Short mmCIF file of C-alpha atoms in Angstrom, two decimals:
data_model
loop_
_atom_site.label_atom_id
_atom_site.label_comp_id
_atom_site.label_asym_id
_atom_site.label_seq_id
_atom_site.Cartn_x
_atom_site.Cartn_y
_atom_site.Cartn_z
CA UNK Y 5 46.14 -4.88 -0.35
CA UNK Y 6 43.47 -2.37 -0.07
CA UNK Y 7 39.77 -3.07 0.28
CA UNK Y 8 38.84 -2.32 -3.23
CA UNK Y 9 41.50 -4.45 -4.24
CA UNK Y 10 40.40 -7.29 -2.31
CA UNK Y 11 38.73 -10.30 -3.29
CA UNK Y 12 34.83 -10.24 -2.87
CA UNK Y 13 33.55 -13.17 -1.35
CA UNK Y 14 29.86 -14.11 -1.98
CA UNK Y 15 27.51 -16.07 0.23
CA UNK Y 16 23.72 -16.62 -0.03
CA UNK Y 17 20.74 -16.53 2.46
CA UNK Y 18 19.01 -19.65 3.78
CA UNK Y 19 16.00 -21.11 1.46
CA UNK Y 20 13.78 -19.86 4.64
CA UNK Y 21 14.63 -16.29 4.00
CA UNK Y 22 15.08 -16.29 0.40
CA UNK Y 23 11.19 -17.36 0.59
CA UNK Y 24 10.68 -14.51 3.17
CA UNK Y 25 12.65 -11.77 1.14
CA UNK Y 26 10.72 -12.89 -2.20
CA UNK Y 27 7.31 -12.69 -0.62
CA UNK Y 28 7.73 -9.27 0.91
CA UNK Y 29 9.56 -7.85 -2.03
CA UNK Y 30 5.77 -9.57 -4.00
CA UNK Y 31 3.68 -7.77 -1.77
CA UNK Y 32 5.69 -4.94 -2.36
CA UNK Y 33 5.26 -4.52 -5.45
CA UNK Y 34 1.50 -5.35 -5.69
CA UNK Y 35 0.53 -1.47 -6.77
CA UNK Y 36 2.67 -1.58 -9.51
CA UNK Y 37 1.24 -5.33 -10.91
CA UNK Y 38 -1.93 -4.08 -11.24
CA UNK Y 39 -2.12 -0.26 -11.45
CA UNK Y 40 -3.65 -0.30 -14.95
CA UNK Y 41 -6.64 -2.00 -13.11
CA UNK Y 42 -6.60 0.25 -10.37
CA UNK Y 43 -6.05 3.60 -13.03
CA UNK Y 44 -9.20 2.42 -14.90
CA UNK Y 45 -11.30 1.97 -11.66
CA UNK Y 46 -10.01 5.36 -10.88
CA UNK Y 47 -11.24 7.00 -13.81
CA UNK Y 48 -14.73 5.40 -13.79
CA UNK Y 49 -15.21 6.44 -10.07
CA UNK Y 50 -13.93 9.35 -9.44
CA UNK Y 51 -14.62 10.86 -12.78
CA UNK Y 52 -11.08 12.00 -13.23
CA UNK Y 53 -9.15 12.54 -16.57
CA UNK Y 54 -6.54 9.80 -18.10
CA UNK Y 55 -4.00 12.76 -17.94
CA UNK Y 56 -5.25 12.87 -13.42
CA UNK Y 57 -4.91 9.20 -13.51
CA UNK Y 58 -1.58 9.19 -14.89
CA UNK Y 59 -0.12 11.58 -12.58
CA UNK Y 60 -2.02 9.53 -9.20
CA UNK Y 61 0.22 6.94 -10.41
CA UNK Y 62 3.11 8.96 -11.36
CA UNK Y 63 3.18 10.49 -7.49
CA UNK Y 64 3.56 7.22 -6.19
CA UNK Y 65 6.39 6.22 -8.34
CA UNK Y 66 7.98 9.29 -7.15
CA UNK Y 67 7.60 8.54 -3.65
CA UNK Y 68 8.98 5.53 -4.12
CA UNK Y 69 11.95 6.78 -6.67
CA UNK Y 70 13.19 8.96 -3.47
CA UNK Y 71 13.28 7.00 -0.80
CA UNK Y 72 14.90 4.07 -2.36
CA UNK Y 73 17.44 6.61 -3.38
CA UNK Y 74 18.06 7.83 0.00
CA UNK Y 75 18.06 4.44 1.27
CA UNK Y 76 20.56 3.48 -1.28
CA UNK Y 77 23.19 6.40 -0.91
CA UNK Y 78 23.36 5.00 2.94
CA UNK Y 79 22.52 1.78 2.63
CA UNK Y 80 24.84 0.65 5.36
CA UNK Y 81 22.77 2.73 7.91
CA UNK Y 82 19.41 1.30 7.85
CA UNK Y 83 19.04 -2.30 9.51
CA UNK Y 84 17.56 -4.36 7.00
CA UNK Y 85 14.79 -5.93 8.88
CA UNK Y 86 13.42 -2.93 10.74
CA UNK Y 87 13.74 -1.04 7.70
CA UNK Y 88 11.65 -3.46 5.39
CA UNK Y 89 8.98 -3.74 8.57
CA UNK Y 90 8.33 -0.32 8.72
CA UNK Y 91 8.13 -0.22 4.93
CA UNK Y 92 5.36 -3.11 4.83
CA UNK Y 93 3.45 -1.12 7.91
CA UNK Y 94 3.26 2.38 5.58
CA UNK Y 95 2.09 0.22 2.64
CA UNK Y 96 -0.78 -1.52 4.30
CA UNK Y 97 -1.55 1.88 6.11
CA UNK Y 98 -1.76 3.40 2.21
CA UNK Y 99 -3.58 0.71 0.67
CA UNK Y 100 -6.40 1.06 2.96
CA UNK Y 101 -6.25 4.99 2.94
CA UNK Y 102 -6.67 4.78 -0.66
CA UNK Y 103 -9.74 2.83 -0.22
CA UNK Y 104 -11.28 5.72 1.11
CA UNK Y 105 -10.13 8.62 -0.68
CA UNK Y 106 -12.54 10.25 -2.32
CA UNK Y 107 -10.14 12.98 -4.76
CA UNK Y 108 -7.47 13.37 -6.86
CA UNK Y 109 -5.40 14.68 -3.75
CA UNK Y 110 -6.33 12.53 -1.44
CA UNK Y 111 -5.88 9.66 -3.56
CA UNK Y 112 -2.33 11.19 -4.05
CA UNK Y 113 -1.29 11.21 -0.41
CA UNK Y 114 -2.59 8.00 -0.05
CA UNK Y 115 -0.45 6.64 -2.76
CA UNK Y 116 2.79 8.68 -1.82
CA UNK Y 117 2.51 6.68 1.24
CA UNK Y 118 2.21 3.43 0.04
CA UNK Y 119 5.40 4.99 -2.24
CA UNK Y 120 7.59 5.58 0.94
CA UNK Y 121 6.66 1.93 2.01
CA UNK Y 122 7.88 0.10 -1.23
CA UNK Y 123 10.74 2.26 -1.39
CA UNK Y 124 12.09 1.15 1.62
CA UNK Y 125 11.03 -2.59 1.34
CA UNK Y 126 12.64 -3.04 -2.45
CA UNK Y 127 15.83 -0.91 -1.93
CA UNK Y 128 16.62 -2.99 1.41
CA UNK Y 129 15.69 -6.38 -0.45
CA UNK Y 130 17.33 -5.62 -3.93
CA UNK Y 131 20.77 -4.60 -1.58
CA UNK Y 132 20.59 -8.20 -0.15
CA UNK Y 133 19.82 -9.86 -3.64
CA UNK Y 134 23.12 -8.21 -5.27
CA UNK Y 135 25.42 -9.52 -2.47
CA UNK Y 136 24.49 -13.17 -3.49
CA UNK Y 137 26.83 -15.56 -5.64
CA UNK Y 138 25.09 -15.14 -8.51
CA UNK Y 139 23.47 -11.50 -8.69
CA UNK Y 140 22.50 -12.00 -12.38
CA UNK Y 141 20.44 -15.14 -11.52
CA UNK Y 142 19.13 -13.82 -8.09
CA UNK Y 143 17.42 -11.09 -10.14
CA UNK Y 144 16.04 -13.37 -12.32
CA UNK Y 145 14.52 -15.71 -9.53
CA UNK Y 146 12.75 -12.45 -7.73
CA UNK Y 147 11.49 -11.78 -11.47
CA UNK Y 148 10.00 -15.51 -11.88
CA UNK Y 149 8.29 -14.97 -8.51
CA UNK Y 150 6.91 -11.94 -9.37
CA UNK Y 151 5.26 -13.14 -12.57
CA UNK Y 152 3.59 -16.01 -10.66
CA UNK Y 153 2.17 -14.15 -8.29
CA UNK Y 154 1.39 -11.16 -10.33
CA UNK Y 155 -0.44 -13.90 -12.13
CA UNK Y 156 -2.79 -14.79 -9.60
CA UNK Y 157 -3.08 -11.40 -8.51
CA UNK Y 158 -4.43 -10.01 -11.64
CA UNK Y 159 -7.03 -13.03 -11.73
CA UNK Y 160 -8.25 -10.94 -8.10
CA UNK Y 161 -8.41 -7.78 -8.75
CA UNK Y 162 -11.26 -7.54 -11.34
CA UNK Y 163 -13.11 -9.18 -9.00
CA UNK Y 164 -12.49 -6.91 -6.84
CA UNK Y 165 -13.37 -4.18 -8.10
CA UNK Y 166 -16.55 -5.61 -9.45
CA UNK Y 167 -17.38 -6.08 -5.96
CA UNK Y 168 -16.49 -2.01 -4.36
CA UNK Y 169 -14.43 -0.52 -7.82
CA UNK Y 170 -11.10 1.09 -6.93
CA UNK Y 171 -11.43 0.67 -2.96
CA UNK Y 172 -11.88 -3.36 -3.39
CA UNK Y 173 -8.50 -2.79 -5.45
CA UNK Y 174 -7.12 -0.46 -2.86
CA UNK Y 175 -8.74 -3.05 -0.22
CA UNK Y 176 -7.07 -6.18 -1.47
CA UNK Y 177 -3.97 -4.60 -1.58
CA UNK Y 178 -3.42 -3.56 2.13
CA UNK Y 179 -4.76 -7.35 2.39
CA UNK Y 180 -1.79 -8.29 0.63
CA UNK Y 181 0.41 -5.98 2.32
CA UNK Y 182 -0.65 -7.37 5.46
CA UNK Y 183 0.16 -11.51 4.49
CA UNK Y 184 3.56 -9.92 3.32
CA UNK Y 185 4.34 -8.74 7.46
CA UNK Y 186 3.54 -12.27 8.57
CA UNK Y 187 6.87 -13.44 6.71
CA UNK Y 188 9.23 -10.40 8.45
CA UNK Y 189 10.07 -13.32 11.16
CA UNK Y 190 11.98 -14.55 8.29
CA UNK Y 191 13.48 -11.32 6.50
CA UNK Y 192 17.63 -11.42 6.76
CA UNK Y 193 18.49 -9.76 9.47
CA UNK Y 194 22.18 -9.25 8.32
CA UNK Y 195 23.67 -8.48 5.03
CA UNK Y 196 25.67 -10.99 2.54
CA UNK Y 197 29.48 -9.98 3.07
CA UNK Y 198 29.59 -8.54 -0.23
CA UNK Y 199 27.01 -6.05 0.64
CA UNK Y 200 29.16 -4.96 3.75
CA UNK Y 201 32.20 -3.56 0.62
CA UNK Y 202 33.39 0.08 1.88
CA UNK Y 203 36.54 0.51 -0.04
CA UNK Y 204 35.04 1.78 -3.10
CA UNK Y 205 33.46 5.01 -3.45
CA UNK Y 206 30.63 6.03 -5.71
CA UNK Y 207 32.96 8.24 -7.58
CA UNK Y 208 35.29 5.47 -7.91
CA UNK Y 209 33.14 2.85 -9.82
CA UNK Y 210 32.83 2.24 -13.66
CA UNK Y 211 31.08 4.95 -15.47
CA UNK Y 212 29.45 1.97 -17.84
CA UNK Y 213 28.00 1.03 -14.36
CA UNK Y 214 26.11 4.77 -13.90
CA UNK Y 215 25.19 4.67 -18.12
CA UNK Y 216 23.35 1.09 -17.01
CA UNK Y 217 21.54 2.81 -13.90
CA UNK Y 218 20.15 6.02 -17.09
CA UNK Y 219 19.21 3.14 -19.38
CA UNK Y 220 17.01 1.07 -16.66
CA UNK Y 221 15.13 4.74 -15.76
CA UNK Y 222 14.88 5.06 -19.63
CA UNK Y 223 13.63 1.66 -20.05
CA UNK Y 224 10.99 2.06 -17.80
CA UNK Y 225 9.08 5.35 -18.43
CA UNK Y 226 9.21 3.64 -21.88
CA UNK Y 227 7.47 0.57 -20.06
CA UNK Y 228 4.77 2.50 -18.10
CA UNK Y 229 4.07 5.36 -21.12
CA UNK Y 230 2.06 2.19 -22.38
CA UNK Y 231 1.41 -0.25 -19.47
CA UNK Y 232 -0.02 2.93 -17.20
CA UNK Y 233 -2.79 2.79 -19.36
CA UNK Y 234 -3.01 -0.87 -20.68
CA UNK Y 235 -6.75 -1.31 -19.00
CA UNK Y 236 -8.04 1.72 -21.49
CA UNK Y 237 -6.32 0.12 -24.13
CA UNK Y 238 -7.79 -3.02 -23.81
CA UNK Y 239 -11.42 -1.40 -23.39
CA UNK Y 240 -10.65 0.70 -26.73
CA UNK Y 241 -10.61 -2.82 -28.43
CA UNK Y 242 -14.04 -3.71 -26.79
CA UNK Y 243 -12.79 -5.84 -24.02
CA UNK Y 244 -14.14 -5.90 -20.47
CA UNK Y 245 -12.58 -5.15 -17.24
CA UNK Y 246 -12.71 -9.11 -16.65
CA UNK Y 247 -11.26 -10.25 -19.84
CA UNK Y 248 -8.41 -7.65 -19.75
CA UNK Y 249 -7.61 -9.35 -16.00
CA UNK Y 250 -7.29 -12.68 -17.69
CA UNK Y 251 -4.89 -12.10 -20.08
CA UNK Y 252 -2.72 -10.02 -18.11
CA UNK Y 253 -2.70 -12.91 -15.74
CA UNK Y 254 -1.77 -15.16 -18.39
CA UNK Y 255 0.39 -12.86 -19.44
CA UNK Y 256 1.76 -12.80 -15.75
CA UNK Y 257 2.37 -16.38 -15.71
CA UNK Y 258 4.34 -15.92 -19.50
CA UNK Y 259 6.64 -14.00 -18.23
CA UNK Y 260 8.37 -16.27 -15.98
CA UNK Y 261 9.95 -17.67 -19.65
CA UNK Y 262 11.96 -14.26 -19.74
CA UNK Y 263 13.90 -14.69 -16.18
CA UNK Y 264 14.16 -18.23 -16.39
CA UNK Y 265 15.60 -17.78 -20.14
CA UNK Y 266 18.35 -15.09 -18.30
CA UNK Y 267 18.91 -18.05 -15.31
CA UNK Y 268 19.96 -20.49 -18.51
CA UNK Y 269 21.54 -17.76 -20.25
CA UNK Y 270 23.39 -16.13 -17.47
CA UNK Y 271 26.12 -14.17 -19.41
CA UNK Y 272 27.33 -16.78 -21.75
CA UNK Y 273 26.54 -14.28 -24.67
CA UNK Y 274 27.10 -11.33 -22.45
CA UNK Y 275 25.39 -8.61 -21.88
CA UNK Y 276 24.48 -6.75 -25.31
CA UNK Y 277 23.33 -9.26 -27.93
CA UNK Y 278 20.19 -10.70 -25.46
CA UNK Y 279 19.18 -7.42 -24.59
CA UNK Y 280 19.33 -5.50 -27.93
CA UNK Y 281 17.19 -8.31 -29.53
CA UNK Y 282 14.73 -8.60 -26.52
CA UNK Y 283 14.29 -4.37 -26.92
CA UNK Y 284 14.12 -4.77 -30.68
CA UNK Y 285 10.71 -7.61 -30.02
CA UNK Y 286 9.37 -5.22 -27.32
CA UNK Y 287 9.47 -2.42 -29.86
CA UNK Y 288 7.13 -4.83 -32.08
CA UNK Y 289 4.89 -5.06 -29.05
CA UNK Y 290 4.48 -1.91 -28.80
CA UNK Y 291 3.83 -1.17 -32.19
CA UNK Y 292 0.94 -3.80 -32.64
CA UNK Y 293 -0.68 -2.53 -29.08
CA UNK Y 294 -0.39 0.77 -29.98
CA UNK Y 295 -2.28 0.68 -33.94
CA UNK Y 296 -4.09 -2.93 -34.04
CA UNK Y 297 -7.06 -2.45 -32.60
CA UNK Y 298 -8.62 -5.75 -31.69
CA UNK Y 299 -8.96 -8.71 -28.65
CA UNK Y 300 -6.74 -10.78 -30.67
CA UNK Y 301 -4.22 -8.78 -31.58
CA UNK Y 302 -4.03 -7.28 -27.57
CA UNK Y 303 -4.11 -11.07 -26.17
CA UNK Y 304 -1.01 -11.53 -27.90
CA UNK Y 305 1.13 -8.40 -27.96
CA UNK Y 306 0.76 -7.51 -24.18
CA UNK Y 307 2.23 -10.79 -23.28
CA UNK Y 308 5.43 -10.10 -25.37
CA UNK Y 309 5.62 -6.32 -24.40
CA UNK Y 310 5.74 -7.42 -20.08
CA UNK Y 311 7.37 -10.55 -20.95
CA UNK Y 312 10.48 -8.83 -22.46
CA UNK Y 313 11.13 -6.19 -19.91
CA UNK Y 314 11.25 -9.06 -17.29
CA UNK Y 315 13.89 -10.19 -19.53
CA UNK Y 316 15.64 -6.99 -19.93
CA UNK Y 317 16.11 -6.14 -16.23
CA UNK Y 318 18.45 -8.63 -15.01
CA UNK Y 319 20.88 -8.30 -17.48
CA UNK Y 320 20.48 -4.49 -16.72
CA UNK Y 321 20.87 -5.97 -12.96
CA UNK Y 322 23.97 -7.52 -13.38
CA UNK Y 323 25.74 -5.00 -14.87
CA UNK Y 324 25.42 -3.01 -11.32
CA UNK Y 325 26.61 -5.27 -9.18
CA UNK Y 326 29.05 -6.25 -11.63
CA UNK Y 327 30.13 -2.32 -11.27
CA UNK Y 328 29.37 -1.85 -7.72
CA UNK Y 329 29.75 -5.06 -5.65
CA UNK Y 330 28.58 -3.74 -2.80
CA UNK Y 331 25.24 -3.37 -3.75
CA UNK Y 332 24.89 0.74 -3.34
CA UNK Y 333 23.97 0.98 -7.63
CA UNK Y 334 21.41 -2.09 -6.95
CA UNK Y 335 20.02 -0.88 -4.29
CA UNK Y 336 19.58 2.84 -6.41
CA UNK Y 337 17.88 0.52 -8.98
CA UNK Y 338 14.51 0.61 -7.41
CA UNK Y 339 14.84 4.60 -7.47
CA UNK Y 340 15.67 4.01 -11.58
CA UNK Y 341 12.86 1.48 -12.23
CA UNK Y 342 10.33 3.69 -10.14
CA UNK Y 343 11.53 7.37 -10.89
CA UNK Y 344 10.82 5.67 -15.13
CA UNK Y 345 7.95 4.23 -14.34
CA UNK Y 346 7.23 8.01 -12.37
CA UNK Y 347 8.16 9.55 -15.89
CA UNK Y 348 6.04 7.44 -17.63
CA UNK Y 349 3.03 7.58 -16.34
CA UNK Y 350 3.23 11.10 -16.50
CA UNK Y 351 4.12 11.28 -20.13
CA UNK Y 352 1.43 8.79 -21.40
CA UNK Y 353 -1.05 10.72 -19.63
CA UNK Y 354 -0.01 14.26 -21.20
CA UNK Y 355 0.79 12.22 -24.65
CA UNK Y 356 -2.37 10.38 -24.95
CA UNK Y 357 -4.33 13.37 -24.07
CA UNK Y 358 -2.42 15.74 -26.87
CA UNK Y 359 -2.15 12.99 -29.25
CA UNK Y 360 -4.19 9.89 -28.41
CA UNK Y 361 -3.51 6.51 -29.13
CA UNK Y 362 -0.42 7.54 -31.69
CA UNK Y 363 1.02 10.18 -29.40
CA UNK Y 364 0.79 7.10 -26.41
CA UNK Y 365 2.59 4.45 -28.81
CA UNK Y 366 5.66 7.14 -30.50
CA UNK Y 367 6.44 8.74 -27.13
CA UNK Y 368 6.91 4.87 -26.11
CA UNK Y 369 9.29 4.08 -29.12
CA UNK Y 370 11.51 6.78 -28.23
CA UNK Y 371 12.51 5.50 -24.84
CA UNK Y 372 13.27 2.36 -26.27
CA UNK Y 373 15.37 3.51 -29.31
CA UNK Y 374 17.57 5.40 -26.73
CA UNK Y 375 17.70 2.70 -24.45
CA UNK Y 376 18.98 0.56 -28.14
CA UNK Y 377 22.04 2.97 -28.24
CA UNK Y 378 22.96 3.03 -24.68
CA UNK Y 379 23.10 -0.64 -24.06
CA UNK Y 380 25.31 -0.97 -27.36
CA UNK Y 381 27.95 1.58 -25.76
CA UNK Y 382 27.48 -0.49 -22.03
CA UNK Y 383 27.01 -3.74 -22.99
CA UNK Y 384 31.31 -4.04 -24.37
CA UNK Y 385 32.61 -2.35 -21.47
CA UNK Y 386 30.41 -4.56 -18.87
CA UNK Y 387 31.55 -7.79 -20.46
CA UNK Y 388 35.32 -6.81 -20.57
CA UNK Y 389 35.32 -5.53 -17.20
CA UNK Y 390 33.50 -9.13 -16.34
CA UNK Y 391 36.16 -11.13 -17.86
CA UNK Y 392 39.19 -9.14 -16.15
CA UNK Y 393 36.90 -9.39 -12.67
CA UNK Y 394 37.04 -13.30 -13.42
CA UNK Y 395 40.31 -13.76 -14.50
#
C-alpha cells in the first residue's frame, strides 16, 4: 500500500496545549480584531488619507500573506514551537515600533513586521489544528475563542486610544503580544500524525481543494473592502470612537453563534447549502452598512456581516484538510485569509476614495457574488469526495 493510499490516523493535543495554541493564535491575531480602530486613530493622527490608511493595513496583510505561504509550502521544516516563538517575539517587537512611528513609512515597516510575526504564528498553529480528529470542528473552536476575546479586546482599545490615540492601540497590542509568549511553555512541540502525511504531493491533491483555497482569498478582500474601514463608517452615522468599540465588542461576543452553529452542524448538510445561505445574509449586511445611514441600523448589520464570515470559514476549512490531510492547504490558508484581507484593504481604500460610500459597498458585493459561484462548483465535489474518504 502506498502512503497516499494509507489510512490517516487522527489524534488531538492535550487540553493544556489546545489552551496554549488558542491563546497564541488570539494574540496573534490581535491587529487584525481591531484594525478599523487602529485605521481611524491613524487617520486622525497622522493626518493621512483613507486611501494611506488602507494600504498601512494592506502591507501588513501582505507580510503576513508571504510568510505563511512560505511556511506552508515547507511546513515540515520549521519546528513548530521555535517557529511560533520567534513569531510572537517579531509581533511584540512591531506593536511597540508602531507606537512610535511617526509616518506613513514608518508605520509600514512597523506593521510588515508585526506581518512576518503572525505569519509564522497562524500558519504553524492552523497546520496543527488540521491534523486533529475533527478539522471542521477544530476550526470552529479557534473561531469561538477568537470572538470572545476579540470581544473584550475591542471593549480596550477605545480606551486606549483615548488615553495616547494610535500608539495606546499600537501599545496594548505588543502588551498582548507579550501575555501570548508566557503560554509558549505550552505550544505543541510535535505535530498530530496526520500532519506528518508525505505521500501526496501538491500536484496530486483535488483541484476542488485549490478552487476552496481562491474562494477563502476572495471571501476575504470582500470582508476587509468594508471592515478596513468600519470605524469611518460608524462615525459617518454620528457615532463616537467609544460607541463604535461597544458594538463591535458585542458584536465580537455574537459571533461565537456562527462557529458553534458549524460545531452542531459539522457536515450533516455538507458543505454548499450552509455556506451559500450564510454568503447570501452577509450580502444583506453589507447592503444595509453600506446605504442606511444611522446608529441603529449599524448596531445591527455589523454584527451579522462578522458574524457570518466566522461562519463561512470553517466550512471553507474543512474542505482543505478534507483535500490535503496533511495540513500543507491549511496551513496556506492564513496566506489566503491575509493576502484577501491584503486585497481588500487596498481596494476599499482606492474605491471609497473614487466612489465613496457606494463605490466601498459594490466593490464588496462583487467578491461575494464570485465567492456564490465558486462554492456552488466546490461544495458537490467536497462532499462526494467526503463520503468515498468515509466509506
Amino acid at each position: 500500500m502506498t502512503a497516499a493510499r494509507q489510512p490517516v490516523t487522527r489524534e488531538d493535543f492535550s487540553p493544556l496545549q489546545w489552551v496554549a495554541l488558542l491563546v497564541v493564535v488570539c494574540s496573534a491575531f490581535s491587529s487584525q480584531m481591531v484594525m478599523p480602530l487602529w485605521v481611524g486613530a491613524v487617520i486622525d493622527d497622522l493626518h493621512l488619507s483613507q486611501a494611506a490608511a488602507g494600504r498601512i493595513g494592506s502591507f501588513e496583510f501582505m507580510a503576513v500573506a508571504a510568510v505563511s505561504l512560505l511556511v506552508a509550502l515547507r511546513i515540515q521544516v520549521f519546528p513548530t514551537r521555535l517557529t511560533a516563538a520567534i513569531g510572537i517575539a517579531l509581533l511584540a517587537l512591531g506593536n511597540f515600533a508602531s507606537a512610535h512611528a511617526g509616518s506613513e513609512g514608518g508605520l509600514i515597516a512597523a506593521r510588515m513586521l508585526c506581518g512576518v510575526g503572525k505569519g509564522l504564528v497562524v500558519a504553524i498553529a492552523f497546520s496543527l489544528a488540521a491534523g486533529s480528529s475533527r478539522p471542521t470542528r477544530a476550526f470552529a473552536l479557534l473561531n469561538i475563542v477568537y470572538g470572545l476575546f476579540a470581544a473584550l479586546f475591542y471593549m480596550t482599545v477605545p480606551y486606549a486610544i483615548r488615553w495616547d490615540g494610535a500608539a495606546g492601540a499600537f501599545t496594548t497590542m505588543g502588551a498582548v503580544a507579550m501575555v501570548g509568549a508566557l503560554f509558549m511553555i505550552r505550544f505543541p512541540a510535535e505535530r498530530l500524525t496526520s500532519s506528518e502525511l508525505t505521500g501526496l504531493s501538491l500536484r496530486a491533491l483535488p483541484a476542488f481543494g485549490f478552487l476552496a483555497f481562491a474562494a477563502l482569498i476572495i471571501l476575504w478582500s470582500g470582508h476587509n473592502v468594508v471592515w478596513t474601514f468600519i470605524e469611518r463608517i460608524g462615525v459617518r452615522n454620528g457615532m463616537s470612537v467609544t460607541e463604535i468599540g461597544a458594538i463591535l465588542s458585542l458584536s465580537a461576543f455574537l459571533t461565537i453563534a456562527g462557529p458553534s452553529l458549524v460545531r452542531l452542524l459539522d457536515t450533516r448538510l455538507g458543505y454548499g447549502a450552509p455556506m451559500v445561505a450564510a454568503i447570501v445574509l452577509k450580502i444583506g449586511a453589507v447592503l444595509a452598512i453600506g446605504y442606511l445611514v444611522s446608529p441603529r441600523a449599524f448596531m445591527l448589520a455589523v454584527p451579522a456581516f462578522m458574524l457570518l464570515s466566522l461562519f463561512i470559514t470553517p466550512y471553507v476549512m474543512g474542505i482543505l484538510s478534507l483535500a490535503d490531510p496533511a495540513g500543507r492547504l491549511a496551513a496556506a490558508s492564513s496566506a489566503a485569509m491575509t493576502a484577501g484581507s491584503s486585497m481588500g484593504a487596498w481596494i476599499g481604500g482606492a474605491s471609497l476614495e473614487a466612489a465613496g460610500w457606494s463605490g466601498l459597498t459594490w466593490a464588496s458585493l462583487f467578491h461575494f457574488l464570485l465567492f456564490t459561484l465558486i462554492i456552488i462548483g466546490v461544495a458537490p465535489l467536497a462532499n462526494r469526495y467526503g463520503r468515498r474518504a468515509a466509506a
